[in-house]
PDB file of C-alpha atoms in Angstrom:
ATOM      1  CA  MET A   1     146.131 185.313 147.065  1.00 49.00           C
ATOM      2  CA  VAL A   2     146.751 181.882 148.590  1.00 54.00           C
ATOM      3  CA  SER A   3     146.574 181.791 152.367  1.00 59.00           C
ATOM      4  CA  LYS A   4     145.599 179.264 155.005  1.00 67.00           C
ATOM      5  CA  ASP A   5     144.346 182.052 157.290  1.00 78.00           C
ATOM      6  CA  GLU A   6     140.973 183.713 157.047  1.00 88.00           C
ATOM      7  CA  ILE A   7     141.256 187.160 155.493  1.00 92.00           C
ATOM      8  CA  PHE A   8     138.412 189.637 155.303  1.00 92.00           C
ATOM      9  CA  GLY A   9     138.024 192.787 153.283  1.00 95.00           C
ATOM     10  CA  THR A  10     135.649 195.617 152.536  1.00 96.00           C
ATOM     11  CA  VAL A  11     134.537 196.771 149.106  1.00 96.00           C
ATOM     12  CA  SER A  12     135.797 200.343 148.710  1.00 95.00           C
ATOM     13  CA  GLU A  13     134.941 200.958 145.054  1.00 94.00           C
ATOM     14  CA  LEU A  14     133.178 199.373 142.067  1.00 94.00           C
ATOM     15  CA  LEU A  15     135.022 199.962 138.806  1.00 92.00           C
ATOM     16  CA  HIS A  16     134.245 199.774 135.091  1.00 90.00           C
ATOM     17  CA  SER A  17     137.027 198.192 133.051  1.00 84.00           C
ATOM     18  CA  VAL A  18     137.072 198.372 129.278  1.00 84.00           C
ATOM     19  CA  ALA A  19     139.063 195.117 129.173  1.00 83.00           C
ATOM     20  CA  HIS A  20     136.524 193.122 131.210  1.00 84.00           C
ATOM     21  CA  SER A  21     132.896 192.262 130.546  1.00 84.00           C
ATOM     22  CA  ALA A  22     132.114 192.357 134.266  1.00 88.00           C
ATOM     23  CA  PRO A  23     132.539 195.203 136.766  1.00 91.00           C
ATOM     24  CA  LEU A  24     135.478 194.986 139.156  1.00 94.00           C
ATOM     25  CA  ALA A  25     135.475 195.587 142.899  1.00 95.00           C
ATOM     26  CA  ARG A  26     138.408 197.168 144.740  1.00 96.00           C
ATOM     27  CA  ILE A  27     138.813 195.360 148.065  1.00 95.00           C
ATOM     28  CA  LYS A  28     140.721 196.722 151.080  1.00 96.00           C
ATOM     29  CA  LEU A  29     141.920 193.655 152.992  1.00 93.00           C
ATOM     30  CA  SER A  30     142.453 193.271 156.723  1.00 91.00           C
ATOM     31  CA  ASN A  31     146.200 192.715 156.209  1.00 88.00           C
ATOM     32  CA  GLY A  32     146.548 196.193 154.637  1.00 90.00           C
ATOM     33  CA  GLU A  33     146.682 195.108 150.987  1.00 92.00           C
ATOM     34  CA  GLU A  34     144.307 196.099 148.197  1.00 94.00           C
ATOM     35  CA  CYS A  35     143.112 193.778 145.444  1.00 93.00           C
ATOM     36  CA  LEU A  36     140.672 193.702 142.545  1.00 93.00           C
ATOM     37  CA  MET A  37     138.092 190.987 141.998  1.00 93.00           C
ATOM     38  CA  MET A  38     135.181 190.433 139.646  1.00 93.00           C
ATOM     39  CA  ALA A  39     132.122 191.771 141.391  1.00 94.00           C
ATOM     40  CA  PRO A  40     129.285 189.314 142.048  1.00 94.00           C
ATOM     41  CA  LEU A  41     125.667 190.240 141.484  1.00 93.00           C
ATOM     42  CA  GLY A  42     124.401 192.088 144.574  1.00 91.00           C
ATOM     43  CA  MET A  43     127.761 193.414 145.800  1.00 92.00           C
ATOM     44  CA  GLU A  44     127.808 197.065 146.841  1.00 93.00           C
ATOM     45  CA  ILE A  45     130.268 199.520 148.336  1.00 95.00           C
ATOM     46  CA  GLY A  46     130.792 198.676 152.007  1.00 94.00           C
ATOM     47  CA  SER A  47     130.073 194.944 151.584  1.00 94.00           C
ATOM     48  CA  THR A  48     132.340 192.624 153.534  1.00 95.00           C
ATOM     49  CA  ILE A  49     133.896 189.581 151.906  1.00 94.00           C
ATOM     50  CA  ARG A  50     136.020 186.775 153.351  1.00 94.00           C
ATOM     51  CA  TYR A  51     138.678 184.427 151.991  1.00 93.00           C
ATOM     52  CA  GLY A  52     139.442 181.178 153.806  1.00 91.00           C
ATOM     53  CA  VAL A  53     138.665 177.560 154.515  1.00 91.00           C
ATOM     54  CA  GLN A  54     136.153 177.963 157.342  1.00 89.00           C
ATOM     55  CA  VAL A  55     134.150 180.968 156.078  1.00 92.00           C
ATOM     56  CA  GLU A  56     130.405 180.847 155.492  1.00 93.00           C
ATOM     57  CA  PRO A  57     129.256 180.526 151.847  1.00 93.00           C
ATOM     58  CA  ASN A  58     127.860 184.052 151.401  1.00 94.00           C
ATOM     59  CA  ILE A  59     127.920 186.047 148.162  1.00 94.00           C
ATOM     60  CA  GLY A  60     131.441 187.239 147.356  1.00 94.00           C
ATOM     61  CA  ASN A  61     133.241 184.892 149.769  1.00 95.00           C
ATOM     62  CA  THR A  62     135.996 182.665 148.360  1.00 95.00           C
ATOM     63  CA  LEU A  63     136.438 179.180 149.798  1.00 94.00           C
ATOM     64  CA  PRO A  64     137.371 175.629 148.743  1.00 95.00           C
ATOM     65  CA  LEU A  65     134.822 173.604 146.770  1.00 95.00           C
ATOM     66  CA  SER A  66     134.846 170.960 149.524  1.00 93.00           C
ATOM     67  CA  ALA A  67     133.373 173.509 151.965  1.00 93.00           C
ATOM     68  CA  LEU A  68     130.449 174.462 149.709  1.00 95.00           C
ATOM     69  CA  PRO A  69     127.031 172.810 150.032  1.00 94.00           C
ATOM     70  CA  GLU A  70     125.501 171.159 146.980  1.00 95.00           C
ATOM     71  CA  GLY A  71     123.523 173.572 144.787  1.00 95.00           C
ATOM     72  CA  THR A  72     125.731 176.594 145.531  1.00 96.00           C
ATOM     73  CA  LEU A  73     126.279 178.962 142.597  1.00 97.00           C
ATOM     74  CA  VAL A  74     129.977 179.770 142.072  1.00 97.00           C
ATOM     75  CA  TYR A  75     132.277 181.589 139.658  1.00 96.00           C
ATOM     76  CA  ASN A  76     136.032 182.092 139.190  1.00 95.00           C
ATOM     77  CA  ILE A  77     136.705 178.386 139.771  1.00 96.00           C
ATOM     78  CA  GLU A  78     140.317 177.217 140.007  1.00 96.00           C
ATOM     79  CA  SER A  79     141.431 174.399 137.688  1.00 95.00           C
ATOM     80  CA  LYS A  80     144.252 173.446 140.087  1.00 94.00           C
ATOM     81  CA  PRO A  81     144.510 174.531 143.725  1.00 93.00           C
ATOM     82  CA  GLY A  82     146.178 177.933 143.942  1.00 90.00           C
ATOM     83  CA  ASP A  83     146.055 178.983 140.256  1.00 91.00           C
ATOM     84  CA  GLY A  84     143.733 181.950 140.902  1.00 89.00           C
ATOM     85  CA  GLY A  85     140.646 180.876 138.966  1.00 91.00           C
ATOM     86  CA  LYS A  86     140.195 179.899 135.324  1.00 93.00           C
ATOM     87  CA  PHE A  87     136.532 178.931 134.830  1.00 95.00           C
ATOM     88  CA  ALA A  88     133.210 180.864 134.810  1.00 94.00           C
ATOM     89  CA  ARG A  89     134.617 184.388 134.639  1.00 92.00           C
ATOM     90  CA  ALA A  90     132.459 186.196 132.043  1.00 91.00           C
ATOM     91  CA  SER A  91     129.628 188.536 132.973  1.00 90.00           C
ATOM     92  CA  GLY A  92     126.416 186.812 134.024  1.00 90.00           C
ATOM     93  CA  VAL A  93     127.812 183.253 134.212  1.00 94.00           C
ATOM     94  CA  PHE A  94     128.112 180.771 137.066  1.00 96.00           C
ATOM     95  CA  GLY A  95     128.721 177.132 137.836  1.00 96.00           C
ATOM     96  CA  ARG A  96     126.668 175.012 140.225  1.00 97.00           C
ATOM     97  CA  VAL A  97     128.155 172.580 142.756  1.00 97.00           C
ATOM     98  CA  LEU A  98     126.350 169.300 142.008  1.00 96.00           C
ATOM     99  CA  SER A  99     127.892 166.695 144.295  1.00 95.00           C
ATOM    100  CA  LYS A 100     130.983 165.442 146.061  1.00 94.00           C
ATOM    101  CA  ILE A 101     132.132 162.127 144.581  1.00 91.00           C
ATOM    102  CA  GLY A 102     135.053 160.446 146.301  1.00 89.00           C
ATOM    103  CA  ASN A 103     138.039 162.786 146.062  1.00 92.00           C
ATOM    104  CA  ASN A 104     136.389 165.133 143.557  1.00 95.00           C
ATOM    105  CA  VAL A 105     133.699 167.798 143.471  1.00 96.00           C
ATOM    106  CA  LEU A 106     131.354 167.762 140.464  1.00 96.00           C
ATOM    107  CA  VAL A 107     130.420 171.201 139.094  1.00 97.00           C
ATOM    108  CA  LEU A 108     127.886 171.981 136.352  1.00 97.00           C
ATOM    109  CA  MET A 109     129.652 174.495 134.117  1.00 96.00           C
ATOM    110  CA  PRO A 110     127.989 177.357 132.166  1.00 94.00           C
ATOM    111  CA  SER A 111     128.304 175.172 129.024  1.00 95.00           C
ATOM    112  CA  LYS A 112     126.021 172.605 130.764  1.00 95.00           C
ATOM    113  CA  GLN A 113     128.855 170.080 130.933  1.00 96.00           C
ATOM    114  CA  GLU A 114     129.801 168.508 134.244  1.00 96.00           C
ATOM    115  CA  LYS A 115     133.431 168.877 135.286  1.00 96.00           C
ATOM    116  CA  GLN A 116     135.294 167.330 138.200  1.00 96.00           C
ATOM    117  CA  PHE A 117     137.582 169.461 140.365  1.00 96.00           C
ATOM    118  CA  SER A 118     139.878 168.807 143.295  1.00 95.00           C
ATOM    119  CA  PRO A 119     138.119 169.581 146.592  1.00 95.00           C
ATOM    120  CA  ASN A 120     140.987 172.006 147.382  1.00 94.00           C
ATOM    121  CA  CYS A 121     140.202 174.200 144.358  1.00 96.00           C
ATOM    122  CA  ARG A 122     138.675 177.489 145.439  1.00 95.00           C
ATOM    123  CA  ALA A 123     135.710 179.351 143.966  1.00 96.00           C
ATOM    124  CA  THR A 124     133.834 182.550 144.714  1.00 96.00           C
ATOM    125  CA  VAL A 125     130.170 182.264 145.721  1.00 97.00           C
ATOM    126  CA  GLY A 126     127.634 184.038 143.507  1.00 96.00           C
ATOM    127  CA  ILE A 127     127.004 185.050 139.895  1.00 95.00           C
ATOM    128  CA  VAL A 128     129.326 187.406 138.006  1.00 94.00           C
ATOM    129  CA  ALA A 129     127.705 190.851 137.731  1.00 92.00           C
ATOM    130  CA  GLY A 130     126.969 192.541 134.403  1.00 85.00           C
ATOM    131  CA  GLY A 131     124.832 189.800 132.895  1.00 81.00           C
ATOM    132  CA  GLY A 132     122.348 192.100 131.191  1.00 75.00           C
ATOM    133  CA  ARG A 133     124.888 194.201 129.324  1.00 70.00           C
ATOM    134  CA  LEU A 134     123.918 192.818 125.891  1.00 70.00           C
ATOM    135  CA  GLU A 135     120.182 193.331 126.326  1.00 74.00           C
ATOM    136  CA  LYS A 136     118.818 196.297 124.421  1.00 72.00           C
ATOM    137  CA  PRO A 137     115.597 198.106 125.366  1.00 74.00           C
ATOM    138  CA  LEU A 138     112.681 197.920 122.941  1.00 69.00           C
ATOM    139  CA  MET A 139     111.978 201.148 121.101  1.00 65.00           C
TER     140      MET A 139
END
């Protein structure tokens, strides 16, 4: 969903998907549409999320990297503006906004490598939920 306007939505349902390592959230948007997104850690039914350029960097909100303060944890990072997100999408992973250098934003990826992105690339604030799924209890 690429839009210049601010759009807000409410989480109506959290879903388990066999095809994904992370839980999904069904979002009812203010424009009447419904969409699915990877749920961040701490999201619950009834949470409000926002998409846009001027939104505050709260958990679950999606905004351009240029609008995020340094040190913000992000996931679902776009490689090119408008492509929908290609990086940091597995359960329990995140990237960290390190700095803004010239016309680029430097992000520390889950692989511990630093990658430069266009400041217009969008990302979702938070950590992908489901990070403890591989941990087994001690017997």
